[in-house]
Coordinates of C-alpha atoms in Angstrom, one line a residue:
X1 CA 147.9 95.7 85.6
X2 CA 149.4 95.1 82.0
X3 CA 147.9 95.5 78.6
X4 CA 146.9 91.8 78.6
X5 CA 143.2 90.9 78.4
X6 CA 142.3 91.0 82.0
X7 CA 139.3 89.0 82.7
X8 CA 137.1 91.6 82.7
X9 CA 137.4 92.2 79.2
X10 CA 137.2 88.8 78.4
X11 CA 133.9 89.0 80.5
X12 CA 132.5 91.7 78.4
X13 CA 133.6 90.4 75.0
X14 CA 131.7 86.9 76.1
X15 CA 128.3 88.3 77.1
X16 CA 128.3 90.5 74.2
X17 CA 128.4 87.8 71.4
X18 CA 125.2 86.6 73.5
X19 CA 123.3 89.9 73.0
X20 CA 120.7 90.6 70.2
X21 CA 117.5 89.5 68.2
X22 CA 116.8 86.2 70.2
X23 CA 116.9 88.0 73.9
X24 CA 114.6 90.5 73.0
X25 CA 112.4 87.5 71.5
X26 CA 112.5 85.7 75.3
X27 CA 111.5 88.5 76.9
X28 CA 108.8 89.2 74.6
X29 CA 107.5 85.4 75.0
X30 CA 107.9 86.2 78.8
X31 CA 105.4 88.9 78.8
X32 CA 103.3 87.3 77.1
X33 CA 103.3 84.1 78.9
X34 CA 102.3 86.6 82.0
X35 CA 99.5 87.9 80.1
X36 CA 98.1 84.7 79.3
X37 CA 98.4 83.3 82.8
X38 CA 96.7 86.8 84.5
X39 CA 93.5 86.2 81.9
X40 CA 93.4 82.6 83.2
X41 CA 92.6 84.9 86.5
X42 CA 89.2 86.0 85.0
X43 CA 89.6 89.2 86.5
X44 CA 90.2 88.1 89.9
X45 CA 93.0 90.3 91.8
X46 CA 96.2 89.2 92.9
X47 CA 96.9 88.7 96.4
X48 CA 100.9 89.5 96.6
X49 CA 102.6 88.6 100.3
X50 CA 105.0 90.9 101.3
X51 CA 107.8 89.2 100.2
X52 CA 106.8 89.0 96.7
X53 CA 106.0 92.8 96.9
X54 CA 109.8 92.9 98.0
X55 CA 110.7 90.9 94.9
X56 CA 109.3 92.5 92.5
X57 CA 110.0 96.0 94.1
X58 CA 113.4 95.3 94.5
X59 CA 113.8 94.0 90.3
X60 CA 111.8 96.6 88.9
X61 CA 114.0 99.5 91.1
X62 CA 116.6 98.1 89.5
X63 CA 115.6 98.1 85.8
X64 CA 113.5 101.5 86.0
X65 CA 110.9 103.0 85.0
X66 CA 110.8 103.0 81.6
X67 CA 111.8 99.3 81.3
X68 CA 108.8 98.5 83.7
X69 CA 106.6 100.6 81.3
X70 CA 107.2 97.9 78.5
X71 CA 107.2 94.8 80.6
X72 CA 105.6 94.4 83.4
X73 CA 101.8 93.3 83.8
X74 CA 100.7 91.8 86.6
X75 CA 101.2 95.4 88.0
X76 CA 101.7 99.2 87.3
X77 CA 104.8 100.8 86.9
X78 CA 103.5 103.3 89.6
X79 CA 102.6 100.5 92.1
X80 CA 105.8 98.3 92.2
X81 CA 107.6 102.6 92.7
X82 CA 105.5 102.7 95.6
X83 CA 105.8 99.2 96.4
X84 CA 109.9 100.3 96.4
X85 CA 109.1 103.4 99.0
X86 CA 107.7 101.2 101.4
X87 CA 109.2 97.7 101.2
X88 CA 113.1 98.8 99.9
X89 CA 113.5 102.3 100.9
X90 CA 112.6 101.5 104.4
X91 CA 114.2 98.4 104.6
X92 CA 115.4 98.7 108.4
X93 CA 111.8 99.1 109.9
X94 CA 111.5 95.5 109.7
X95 CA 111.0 93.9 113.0
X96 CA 113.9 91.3 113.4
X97 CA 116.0 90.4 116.6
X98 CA 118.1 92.8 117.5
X99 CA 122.0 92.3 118.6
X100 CA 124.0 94.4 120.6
X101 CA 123.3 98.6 120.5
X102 CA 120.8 99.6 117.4
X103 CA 124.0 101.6 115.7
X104 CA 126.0 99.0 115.8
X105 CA 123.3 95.9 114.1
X106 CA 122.9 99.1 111.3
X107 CA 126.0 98.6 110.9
X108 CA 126.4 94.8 110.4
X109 CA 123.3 94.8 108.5
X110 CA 124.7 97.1 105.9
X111 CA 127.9 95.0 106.0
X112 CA 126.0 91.5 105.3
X113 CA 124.3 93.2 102.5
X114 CA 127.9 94.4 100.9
X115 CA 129.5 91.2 101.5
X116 CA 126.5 89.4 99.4
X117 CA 126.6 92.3 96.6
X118 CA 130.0 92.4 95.8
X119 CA 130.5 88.9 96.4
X120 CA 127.7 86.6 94.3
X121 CA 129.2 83.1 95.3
X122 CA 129.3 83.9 99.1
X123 CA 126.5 82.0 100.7
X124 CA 125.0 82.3 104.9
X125 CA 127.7 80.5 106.1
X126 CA 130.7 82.1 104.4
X127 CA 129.4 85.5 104.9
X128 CA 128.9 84.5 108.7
X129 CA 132.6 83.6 108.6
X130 CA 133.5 87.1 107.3
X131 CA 131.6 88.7 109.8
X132 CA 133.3 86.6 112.7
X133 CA 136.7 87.5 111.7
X134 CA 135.8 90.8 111.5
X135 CA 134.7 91.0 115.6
X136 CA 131.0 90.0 114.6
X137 CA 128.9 86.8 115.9
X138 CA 126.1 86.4 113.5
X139 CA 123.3 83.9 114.0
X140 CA 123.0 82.7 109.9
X141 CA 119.3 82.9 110.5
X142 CA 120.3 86.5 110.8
X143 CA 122.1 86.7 107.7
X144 CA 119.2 85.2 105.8
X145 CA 116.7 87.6 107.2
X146 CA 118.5 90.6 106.3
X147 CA 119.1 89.4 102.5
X148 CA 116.1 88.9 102.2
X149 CA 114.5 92.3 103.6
X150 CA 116.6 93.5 100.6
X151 CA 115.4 91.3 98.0
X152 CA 118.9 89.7 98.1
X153 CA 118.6 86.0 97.2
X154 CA 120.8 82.9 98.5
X155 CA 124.3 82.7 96.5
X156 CA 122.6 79.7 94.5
X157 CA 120.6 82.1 92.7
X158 CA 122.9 84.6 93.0
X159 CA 125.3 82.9 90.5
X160 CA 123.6 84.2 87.6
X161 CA 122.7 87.6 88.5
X162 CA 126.1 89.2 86.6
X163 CA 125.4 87.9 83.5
X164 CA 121.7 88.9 84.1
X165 CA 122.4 92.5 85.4
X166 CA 124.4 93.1 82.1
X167 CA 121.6 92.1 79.9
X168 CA 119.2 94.0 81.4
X169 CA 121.6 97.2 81.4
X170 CA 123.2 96.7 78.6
X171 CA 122.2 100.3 76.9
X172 CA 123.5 102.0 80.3
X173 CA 126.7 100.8 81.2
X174 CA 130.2 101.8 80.5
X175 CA 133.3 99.5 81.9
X176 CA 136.9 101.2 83.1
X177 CA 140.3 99.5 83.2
X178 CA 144.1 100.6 83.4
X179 CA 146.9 99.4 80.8
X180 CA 150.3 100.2 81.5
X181 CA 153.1 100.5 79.0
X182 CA 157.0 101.4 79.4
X183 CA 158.1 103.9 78.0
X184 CA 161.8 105.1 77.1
X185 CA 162.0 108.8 78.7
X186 CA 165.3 110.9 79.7
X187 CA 164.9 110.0 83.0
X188 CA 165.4 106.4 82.2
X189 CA 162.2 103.4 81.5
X190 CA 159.2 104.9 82.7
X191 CA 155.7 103.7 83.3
X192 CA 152.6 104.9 82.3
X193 CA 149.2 103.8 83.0
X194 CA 146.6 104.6 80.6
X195 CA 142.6 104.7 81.8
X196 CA 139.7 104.2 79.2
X197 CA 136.3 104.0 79.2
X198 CA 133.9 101.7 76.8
X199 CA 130.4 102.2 76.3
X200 CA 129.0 98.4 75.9
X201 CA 126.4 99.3 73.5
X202 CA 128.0 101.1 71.3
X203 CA 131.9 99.9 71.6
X204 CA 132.6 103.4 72.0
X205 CA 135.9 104.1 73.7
X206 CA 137.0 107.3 75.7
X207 CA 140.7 107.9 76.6
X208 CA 140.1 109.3 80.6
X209 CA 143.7 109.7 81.4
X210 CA 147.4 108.9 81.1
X211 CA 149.6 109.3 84.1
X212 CA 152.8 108.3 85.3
X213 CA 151.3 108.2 89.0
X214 CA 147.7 107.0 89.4
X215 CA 146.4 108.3 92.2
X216 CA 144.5 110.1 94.5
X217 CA 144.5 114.0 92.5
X218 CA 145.0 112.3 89.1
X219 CA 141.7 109.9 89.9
X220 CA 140.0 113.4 91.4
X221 CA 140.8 114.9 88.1
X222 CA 139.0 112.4 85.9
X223 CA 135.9 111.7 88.0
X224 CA 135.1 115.4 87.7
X225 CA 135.8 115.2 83.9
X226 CA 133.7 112.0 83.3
X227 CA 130.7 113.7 85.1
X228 CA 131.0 117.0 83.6
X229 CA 127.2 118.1 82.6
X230 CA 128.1 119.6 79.3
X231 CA 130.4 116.9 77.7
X232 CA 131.3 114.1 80.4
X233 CA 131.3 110.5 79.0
X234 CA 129.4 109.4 81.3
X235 CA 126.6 111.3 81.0
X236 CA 123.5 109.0 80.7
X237 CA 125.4 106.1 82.2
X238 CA 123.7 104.9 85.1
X239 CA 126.4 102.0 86.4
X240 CA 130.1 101.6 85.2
X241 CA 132.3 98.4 85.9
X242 CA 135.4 98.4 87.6
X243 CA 137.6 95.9 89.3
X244 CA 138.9 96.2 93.1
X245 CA 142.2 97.8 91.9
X246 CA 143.1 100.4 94.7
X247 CA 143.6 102.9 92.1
X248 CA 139.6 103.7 92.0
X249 CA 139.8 105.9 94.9
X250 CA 137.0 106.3 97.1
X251 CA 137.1 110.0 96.7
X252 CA 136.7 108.5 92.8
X253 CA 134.0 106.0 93.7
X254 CA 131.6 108.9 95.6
X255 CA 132.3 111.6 92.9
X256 CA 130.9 109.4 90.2
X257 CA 127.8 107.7 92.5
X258 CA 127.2 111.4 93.7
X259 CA 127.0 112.2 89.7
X260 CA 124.1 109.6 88.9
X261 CA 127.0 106.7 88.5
X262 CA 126.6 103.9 90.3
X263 CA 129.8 101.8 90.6
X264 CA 129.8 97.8 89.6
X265 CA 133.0 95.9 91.2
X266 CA 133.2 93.1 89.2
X267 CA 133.0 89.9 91.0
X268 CA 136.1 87.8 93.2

């Protein structure tokens, strides 16, 4: 990876002249267009079906709390929480036809549903064909069935849902990259890899690390420092981008989740 704009950046730099004033105003209609349309109800409750329990549970997990407390209104805050407990955090209860032993369909399940998050453009039949040349024969009906027990949609709708996960987050997300540069050393042309940190909000960048050899202790090394509870930069950061370079260990990848981090892979 080079000091070039890598398409992440250019990503980031896009969505960002797209923030501001006139999203907050659509939102605001939004709500307000809900209010209007649950006093046209006259009082009368709303009869949700499970799978539009599952929607909403699934959104308003994903925005939290104290997002739901400003926008949502055909429900509590508390109840689509609950709503989350029952329908999302128990999401292999569901009664669906089982293949093969039960430890084994666990673990297709929680394959199809990585396949489909990483992946946004990946629709039933592609994800099928993943799954086959893994070892796996998948009915697509299958497929569908378990995105949708996790309030995953079809890749159609999907398409949208990076550009619509960085609005919504914007506040709580930082973004990581590598640049390299060579450098003239006694030992001859060396290279060094350089790893930073932005805040999106605020354009804030953070120098992690520079290192001649990127990998597993060096990446070690920096998860623990960007997670440090007195002064880690990514404190209050509740997701942070990264592409599928090898270099973001797994060991780097679990120290940061187990932290409070959630890690983003950018899309193929």
């Amino acid at each position: 990876m080079n000091a070039s704009i890598q398409p992440l950046q250019l990503l980031l730099v896009s969505v960002a002249g797209g923030m501001g004033r006139r999203q907050q105003e659509v939102i605001e209609y939004l709500v307000e267009e809900n209010r209007v349309l649950k006093e046209q109800l006259g009082g009368r409750r709303l009869r949700l079906s499970d799978d539009q329990r599952r929607r909403l549970a699934a959104k308003g997990k994903f925005i939290g709390r104290r997002a739901l407390n400003r926008f949502a209104t055909i429900v509590t805050p508390d109840t689509i929480m609950r709503w989350h407990r029952k329908l999302i955090a128990a999401k292999w209860t569901y009664q669906a036809k089982r293949v093969g032993r039960p430890g084994l369909m666990k673990t297709i399940k929680a394959l199809i549903v990585r396949m489909a998050t990483e992946n946004s453009s990946w629709g039933y039949c592609r994800i099928q064909g993943e799954l086959k040349g893994a070892g796996h024969r998948v009915a697509s009906t299958t497929i569908a069935s378990v995105l949708k027990a996790n309030g995953i949609k079809p890749a159609s709708d999907r398409a949208w849902s990076w550009r619509t996960f960085l609005k919504a987050h914007w506040e709580q997300i930082a973004a990581t990259d590598f640049f390299s540069a060579e450098v003239w050393t006694p030992r001859g042309l060396t290279t060094y890899y350089v790893l930073f940190i932005i805040d999106l909000s605020t354009r804030r960048a953070h120098l992690a690390g520079i290192t001649t050899s990127p990998g597993k202790v060096f990446m070690a090394q920096v998860a623990r420092n960007l997670t440090d509870a007195f002064d880690g930069f990514l404190g209050g950061h509740r997701f942070l981008i990264c592409d599928r370079d090898g270099k973001f260990t797994p060991s780097f990848r679990q120290t940061l989740e187990a932290a409070g981090t959630r890690i983003i892979l950018t899309p193929r």
